[in-house]
Every structure is written in structure tokens, then in C-alpha cells.
Short mmCIF file of C-alpha atoms in Angstrom, two decimals:
data_model
loop_
_atom_site.label_atom_id
_atom_site.label_comp_id
_atom_site.label_asym_id
_atom_site.label_seq_id
_atom_site.Cartn_x
_atom_site.Cartn_y
_atom_site.Cartn_z
CA MET A 19 0.00 0.00 0.00
CA ARG A 20 1.35 3.45 -0.93
CA GLU A 21 0.93 5.71 2.09
CA GLN A 22 1.21 9.40 1.31
CA VAL A 23 2.21 12.13 3.74
CA ARG A 24 1.70 15.88 3.22
CA PRO A 25 4.98 17.68 4.08
CA ALA A 26 5.09 20.87 6.11
CA VAL A 27 6.62 22.77 3.19
CA GLY A 28 6.49 22.39 -0.55
CA ASN A 29 3.50 21.43 -2.63
CA THR A 30 4.22 17.82 -3.61
CA ASP A 31 3.19 14.64 -1.84
CA VAL A 32 5.89 12.30 -0.59
CA ASP A 33 5.54 8.62 0.23
CA LEU A 34 7.27 5.96 2.27
CA SER A 35 9.15 4.55 -0.72
CA GLN A 36 11.01 7.87 -1.06
CA PHE A 37 11.94 7.77 2.63
CA ARG A 38 13.21 4.21 2.23
CA CYS A 39 15.31 5.16 -0.79
CA PHE A 40 16.87 8.09 1.05
CA ILE A 41 17.76 5.97 4.09
CA ALA A 42 19.19 3.24 1.85
CA VAL A 43 21.40 5.76 0.02
CA VAL A 44 22.77 7.11 3.29
CA GLU A 45 23.44 3.65 4.71
CA ALA A 46 24.90 2.22 1.49
CA GLY A 47 26.93 5.35 0.70
CA SER A 48 25.83 5.39 -2.96
CA PHE A 49 22.82 5.25 -5.20
CA THR A 50 24.09 2.03 -6.75
CA GLY A 51 24.47 0.35 -3.37
CA ALA A 52 21.01 1.53 -2.31
CA ALA A 53 19.48 0.11 -5.49
CA GLN A 54 21.09 -3.26 -4.79
CA ARG A 55 19.71 -3.27 -1.25
CA LEU A 56 16.21 -2.40 -2.40
CA HIS A 57 16.30 -4.63 -5.49
CA VAL A 58 15.42 -1.77 -7.84
CA THR A 59 17.31 0.14 -10.50
CA GLN A 60 19.73 2.96 -9.72
CA PRO A 61 17.66 5.55 -11.67
CA THR A 62 14.61 4.60 -9.57
CA VAL A 63 16.48 5.41 -6.36
CA SER A 64 17.89 8.64 -7.80
CA ARG A 65 14.48 9.88 -8.93
CA ALA A 66 12.90 9.01 -5.56
CA VAL A 67 15.49 11.04 -3.64
CA GLN A 68 15.17 13.95 -6.05
CA ARG A 69 11.38 13.99 -5.64
CA LEU A 70 11.82 13.90 -1.87
CA GLU A 71 14.16 16.90 -1.95
CA THR A 72 11.73 18.77 -4.19
CA ALA A 73 8.81 18.03 -1.91
CA LEU A 74 10.73 19.14 1.18
CA ASN A 75 12.30 22.10 -0.61
CA ALA A 76 15.67 21.14 0.84
CA ARG A 77 18.96 19.71 -0.38
CA LEU A 78 19.60 16.51 1.56
CA LEU A 79 22.70 15.16 -0.22
CA ASN A 80 25.90 16.60 -1.57
CA ARG A 81 26.60 14.77 -4.83
CA SER A 82 29.86 14.49 -6.72
CA THR A 83 31.35 11.93 -9.07
CA ARG A 84 33.50 10.47 -6.27
CA HIS A 85 31.74 11.29 -3.03
CA LEU A 86 28.26 11.37 -1.55
CA SER A 87 27.58 13.08 1.77
CA LEU A 88 24.74 14.49 3.81
CA THR A 89 24.09 18.20 3.96
CA PRO A 90 23.46 19.64 7.45
CA GLU A 91 19.73 19.56 6.70
CA GLY A 92 20.06 16.01 5.39
CA ARG A 93 21.93 14.90 8.51
CA THR A 94 19.19 16.23 10.80
CA PHE A 95 16.42 14.84 8.62
CA HIS A 96 18.08 11.41 8.46
CA ALA A 97 18.37 11.21 12.25
CA ASP A 98 14.73 12.18 12.72
CA LEU A 99 13.61 9.79 10.01
CA ARG A 100 15.53 6.85 11.48
CA GLU A 101 13.89 7.49 14.87
CA ALA A 102 10.47 7.61 13.22
CA TYR A 103 11.14 4.29 11.47
CA VAL A 104 12.10 2.66 14.76
CA GLN A 105 8.76 3.76 16.22
CA LEU A 106 6.96 2.50 13.12
CA ASP A 107 8.63 -0.92 13.38
CA ARG A 108 7.64 -1.13 17.05
CA ALA A 109 4.03 -0.24 16.24
CA ILE A 110 3.87 -2.89 13.52
CA SER A 111 5.45 -5.50 15.81
CA ARG A 112 2.96 -4.75 18.59
CA LEU A 113 0.05 -4.99 16.16
CA HIS A 114 1.33 -8.25 14.72
CA SER A 115 1.92 -9.81 18.13
CA SER A 116 -1.56 -8.86 19.36
CA SER A 117 -3.38 -9.95 16.20
CA VAL A 118 -5.22 -13.19 16.91
CA LEU A 119 -7.30 -14.91 14.24
CA ARG A 120 -10.66 -15.87 15.79
CA ILE A 121 -12.13 -18.92 14.07
CA GLY A 122 -15.80 -19.52 14.78
CA PHE A 123 -17.81 -22.72 14.82
CA CYS A 124 -21.23 -23.76 16.12
CA TRP A 125 -20.51 -27.36 17.10
CA LEU A 126 -18.32 -30.35 16.24
CA LEU A 127 -15.12 -28.94 14.80
CA PRO A 128 -13.69 -31.60 12.43
CA GLU A 129 -10.25 -32.95 13.26
CA GLN A 130 -8.86 -32.40 9.76
CA PHE A 131 -9.73 -28.72 9.96
CA SER A 132 -8.17 -28.30 13.41
CA ARG A 133 -4.96 -29.91 12.18
CA PHE A 134 -4.95 -27.72 9.08
CA VAL A 135 -5.40 -24.50 11.09
CA THR A 136 -2.63 -25.47 13.51
CA ARG A 137 -0.25 -26.09 10.62
CA PHE A 138 -1.28 -22.88 8.84
CA ALA A 139 -0.75 -20.78 11.97
CA LYS A 140 2.69 -22.28 12.57
CA GLU A 141 3.83 -21.70 8.99
CA ALA A 142 2.38 -18.16 8.88
CA GLY A 143 3.72 -17.26 12.34
CA VAL A 144 0.31 -16.13 13.63
CA ASP A 145 -1.81 -16.93 16.66
CA PHE A 146 -5.39 -18.18 16.57
CA GLU A 147 -8.23 -19.32 18.79
CA PHE A 148 -11.32 -21.43 18.16
CA VAL A 149 -14.50 -19.70 19.32
CA ARG A 150 -17.83 -21.48 19.73
CA ASP A 151 -20.69 -19.15 18.85
CA ASP A 152 -24.22 -20.54 18.61
CA THR A 153 -25.43 -18.18 15.89
CA ALA A 154 -26.17 -18.72 12.20
CA THR A 155 -22.74 -17.36 11.16
CA ALA A 156 -20.78 -18.52 14.23
CA GLY A 157 -20.05 -14.92 15.20
CA LEU A 158 -19.19 -13.43 11.80
CA HIS A 159 -22.14 -11.03 11.62
CA SER A 160 -21.34 -9.54 15.02
CA GLY A 161 -17.57 -9.37 14.56
CA HIS A 162 -17.08 -11.88 17.36
CA THR A 163 -15.12 -14.05 14.92
CA ASN A 164 -13.05 -13.33 11.81
CA VAL A 165 -13.79 -16.51 9.88
CA ALA A 166 -16.13 -19.43 10.53
CA LEU A 167 -16.59 -23.08 9.65
CA LEU A 168 -20.26 -23.54 8.76
CA ARG A 169 -22.45 -26.43 7.66
CA ARG A 170 -25.27 -24.17 6.53
CA ILE A 171 -24.86 -20.76 4.90
CA PRO A 172 -27.63 -18.28 5.84
CA ARG A 173 -29.14 -16.63 2.79
CA ASP A 174 -30.02 -13.31 4.42
CA LEU A 175 -26.60 -12.42 5.88
CA PRO A 176 -23.63 -10.94 3.95
CA VAL A 177 -21.10 -13.76 4.06
CA ALA A 178 -18.96 -15.33 1.34
CA ALA A 179 -18.54 -19.11 1.51
CA LEU A 180 -15.78 -21.38 0.28
CA PRO A 181 -16.95 -25.04 0.03
CA LEU A 182 -14.35 -27.39 1.54
CA TRP A 183 -15.79 -30.92 1.71
CA GLU A 184 -18.98 -32.92 2.23
CA GLU A 185 -20.01 -35.04 5.21
CA THR A 186 -22.20 -38.16 5.31
CA ARG A 187 -25.38 -38.01 7.39
CA VAL A 188 -26.54 -40.42 10.09
CA ALA A 189 -29.90 -40.50 11.86
CA ALA A 190 -30.10 -39.75 15.59
CA VAL A 191 -32.97 -41.53 17.34
CA ALA A 192 -34.01 -42.20 20.94
CA ARG A 193 -32.67 -45.47 22.30
CA ASN A 194 -36.23 -46.79 22.84
CA SER A 195 -37.27 -46.00 19.24
CA PRO A 196 -37.91 -48.92 16.85
CA LEU A 197 -35.38 -47.28 14.51
CA ALA A 198 -32.62 -47.78 17.09
CA ARG A 199 -32.61 -51.51 16.37
CA ARG A 200 -32.13 -51.05 12.64
CA ASP A 201 -28.83 -51.60 10.79
CA HIS A 202 -29.72 -48.68 8.57
CA VAL A 203 -32.66 -46.55 7.46
CA ASP A 204 -33.50 -44.97 4.12
CA TRP A 205 -33.72 -41.21 3.80
CA ALA A 206 -37.24 -41.37 2.39
CA GLU A 207 -38.69 -43.32 5.33
CA LEU A 208 -37.42 -40.75 7.85
CA ALA A 209 -40.17 -38.48 6.58
CA ASP A 210 -42.63 -40.67 8.49
CA TRP A 211 -41.16 -39.59 11.82
CA PRO A 212 -41.37 -36.22 13.65
CA LEU A 213 -38.27 -34.11 13.15
CA VAL A 214 -36.30 -32.29 15.84
CA ARG A 215 -35.05 -29.16 14.13
CA ASN A 216 -32.14 -26.93 15.15
CA THR A 217 -33.09 -23.69 13.40
CA VAL A 218 -29.79 -21.88 14.04
CA SER A 219 -26.92 -24.25 13.29
CA GLY A 220 -28.70 -27.44 12.20
CA THR A 221 -28.37 -28.98 8.75
CA THR A 222 -31.78 -30.68 8.46
CA SER A 223 -35.14 -29.14 7.62
CA PRO A 224 -38.35 -30.58 6.13
CA ASP A 225 -37.69 -29.03 2.71
CA LEU A 226 -34.88 -31.55 2.13
CA TRP A 227 -37.63 -34.12 1.42
CA PRO A 228 -40.04 -34.04 -1.56
CA PRO A 229 -43.01 -31.66 -1.06
CA ARG A 230 -45.56 -34.48 -0.88
CA HIS A 231 -43.68 -36.51 1.69
CA ARG A 232 -42.07 -34.35 4.34
CA PRO A 233 -41.71 -34.90 8.10
CA GLU A 234 -43.63 -32.87 10.61
CA VAL A 235 -41.59 -30.83 13.08
CA GLY A 236 -41.83 -32.38 16.53
CA ALA A 237 -39.59 -29.91 18.35
CA VAL A 238 -37.59 -26.75 17.61
CA CYS A 239 -34.35 -25.68 19.31
CA SER A 240 -31.51 -23.23 18.75
CA ASN A 241 -28.30 -25.17 19.44
CA HIS A 242 -26.87 -28.65 19.16
CA ASP A 243 -27.02 -29.52 22.87
CA GLU A 244 -30.74 -28.71 23.05
CA TRP A 245 -31.27 -30.70 19.86
CA LEU A 246 -29.53 -33.75 21.33
CA GLU A 247 -31.64 -33.65 24.51
CA ALA A 248 -34.87 -33.35 22.50
CA VAL A 249 -33.93 -36.44 20.47
CA ALA A 250 -33.02 -38.30 23.66
CA ALA A 251 -36.44 -37.42 25.12
CA GLY A 252 -38.16 -38.98 22.11
CA ARG A 253 -39.61 -35.76 20.73
CA GLY A 254 -38.48 -36.71 17.25
CA ILE A 255 -35.57 -37.92 15.15
CA GLY A 256 -32.80 -35.88 13.59
CA THR A 257 -29.96 -36.22 11.12
CA VAL A 258 -26.42 -34.98 11.60
CA PRO A 259 -22.98 -35.49 10.05
CA GLU A 260 -21.41 -38.87 10.81
CA LEU A 261 -18.83 -37.04 12.93
CA ALA A 262 -21.50 -36.71 15.65
CA ALA A 263 -21.68 -40.47 16.07
CA ARG A 264 -17.99 -40.52 16.98
CA ARG A 265 -17.73 -37.33 18.97
CA ASN A 266 -21.07 -36.63 20.64
CA SER A 267 -22.40 -39.70 22.44
CA HIS A 268 -25.49 -39.70 24.67
CA PRO A 269 -26.76 -42.66 26.75
CA SER A 270 -30.28 -42.23 25.38
CA VAL A 271 -29.41 -41.58 21.73
CA VAL A 272 -28.47 -44.08 19.00
CA TYR A 273 -26.95 -43.12 15.65
CA VAL A 274 -28.13 -45.14 12.66
CA PRO A 275 -26.58 -45.09 9.14
CA VAL A 276 -28.79 -43.49 6.48
CA ARG A 277 -28.91 -44.52 2.85
CA ASN A 278 -29.60 -42.08 0.00
CA ALA A 279 -29.29 -39.03 2.25
CA PRO A 280 -28.12 -35.68 0.88
CA ALA A 281 -24.60 -34.84 2.00
CA VAL A 282 -23.79 -31.99 4.38
CA GLN A 283 -21.67 -29.26 2.78
CA VAL A 284 -18.91 -27.88 5.02
CA SER A 285 -17.76 -24.38 4.09
CA LEU A 286 -15.40 -21.71 5.31
CA ALA A 287 -17.22 -18.39 5.59
CA LEU A 288 -15.88 -14.81 5.65
CA PRO A 289 -17.61 -11.43 5.68
CA GLU A 290 -18.37 -10.26 2.15
CA ARG A 291 -16.60 -6.97 2.89
CA GLY A 292 -13.77 -6.00 5.20
CA ALA A 293 -12.52 -9.50 5.93
CA HIS A 294 -9.53 -9.79 8.27
CA PRO A 295 -6.30 -10.17 6.24
CA LEU A 296 -5.40 -13.32 8.16
CA ALA A 297 -8.86 -14.74 7.41
CA GLU A 298 -8.28 -14.18 3.70
CA GLN A 299 -4.91 -15.93 3.95
CA LEU A 300 -6.51 -18.84 5.80
CA ALA A 301 -9.26 -19.14 3.18
CA ALA A 302 -6.72 -19.17 0.35
CA ALA A 303 -4.69 -21.87 2.08
CA ALA A 304 -7.82 -23.89 2.87
CA GLY A 305 -8.90 -23.74 -0.76
CA ARG A 306 -5.57 -25.19 -1.85
CA GLU A 307 -5.52 -27.79 0.92
CA PHE A 308 -9.01 -29.25 0.61
CA SER A 309 -9.50 -28.86 -3.15
CA ALA A 310 -6.34 -30.95 -3.57
CA ALA A 311 -7.71 -33.53 -1.12
CA LEU A 312 -10.98 -33.76 -3.07
CA ALA A 313 -9.06 -34.17 -6.33
CA ARG A 314 -7.27 -37.23 -4.90
#
């Protein structure tokens, strides 16, 4: 980003690249040496310093074919500029050290994603924290989180979603239900049973079935824990990703494999505007990581 600063004198804007060129010339002792340090051409450095002198209306360097030295004004300006750069470096370091990427989720964070984030953070040299937020965007809409792993993307909120992978569904039924003794059930026959629906972070709603054969809603809740207790109490059945069968046991709930069920899409979501730079980096890395895994 090109940050411009209005000088106290003169009528031309100056920018940080001109300051960097001037400092490099002083430290290298020549325009050629400064160009090598900055990986640019010598004329680029020369023009930058000339524009800086014009903007400040001051001669900063004494030039000759054999010698380059600071003028009195240049010596004072260089000392002040070096001090300002030290303060700038400190400010950037403090900001970087305090910048924590907050990754939201509603429930059941998959192991492969946790491992990926840990590796990404280590390679990028950043810190992160997982934040559970029982809202439709796992905290994105409120700014509580910077990026979120979602299994359902709300249509009425401004988020951009990157699909990562799909999960297989299983049915969750009360242990005393006739379905609990089955080896498997078919997706279509689940429409004959009342449905426990998590309206905030759940992945199952009646409109996933054909219009003429949809389940009635037996209970409504707003988070996964409430949903699990409603299923355990026999208020209806539910379907969740297979991960729940391994990670979220309940003495009164049985998970049954489901055939012909629609998969659950897992996506990484960011705000449509003003996303955290680290969140954008994470999304780019996740796209490479999981698209490659799907290709295999």
C-alpha cells in the first residue's frame, strides 16, 4: 500500500518509498548500493530522492562523481527519520503480536480442519483461537469471529462461503425407538417420523424431502445440545454429520446409518466486505488444501 504524507513545506506529496530510498542511500553510501539493497534500478532510487528533496524544498545530499555526503539539513532529517522508522517498526510489531485470528464454529469442529489450522498458523507465524458461537454465522455477523466453519450458509446475511468438503449423514434416534434396532434406514422413510429441528446451526429441515412426503416438526431448538436432549427425550428424530456419532455420544441416543441421504456441505465463511487479512490468507490456504484432497 502506498501511504502518502503531506509535508510541512512544498506542494508535492511524498511517500514511504522515497523515505526508504533516502535511508538506503545514506546507509549504502551510494545510489548504486542503495538500489542493490532495495532490489530496484539505480535511476529509480535517484528519482525518488530527487522527488523527496523537491517536496521538502531542501537539499539533503551533496553529490559528486566520487563522493556522496549528507548536507546539514540532510543529517538532521536522516536522524529524525531513522527514529520515526524505529517507532513505526515497534508499532507494527505490537500490532502483529496482538493480532489473533478468531475462528468460529457452532458445534463439532472436524479434526482435519483443526490440524490444518494449527499447521497454517505455525507456517504463517500467527496466533489463533477457536471460538464457539451458537449463531447462524458462528459470530461473523457480530464481529465476534473473523472466519467461521459452517455447515449451513444463511441466505439473508452478507457472508462469502468457500466449500471445503462434504459429510455423510446419520440419523439420531431415541434409544427406545424402533429405529434404534435397525442396521440402517433410508432417507425417504425418515419423513414418516417427527423431526427435531435446530433452526440456528442445524443442517436438516423438512424441505430436504419431496413436497408431498415431508416430516412434521416435533420440536424446535436453537443449538446442538438442546437438539440432542430433544432427540433423547423422544420428541423426534434428527440427522447430523457422521462425525456426531464418533464425537457426541449420549446414553439415550443411537446413531443409525442413512442410505440415499443428501450430503452436508462444510464451508469456510468470511464477511463479504472487510474481511480480516489473516482470514483471507486462511481461506486461500484452505482452498488449496481441501480442493487438492478432493481431487485425490
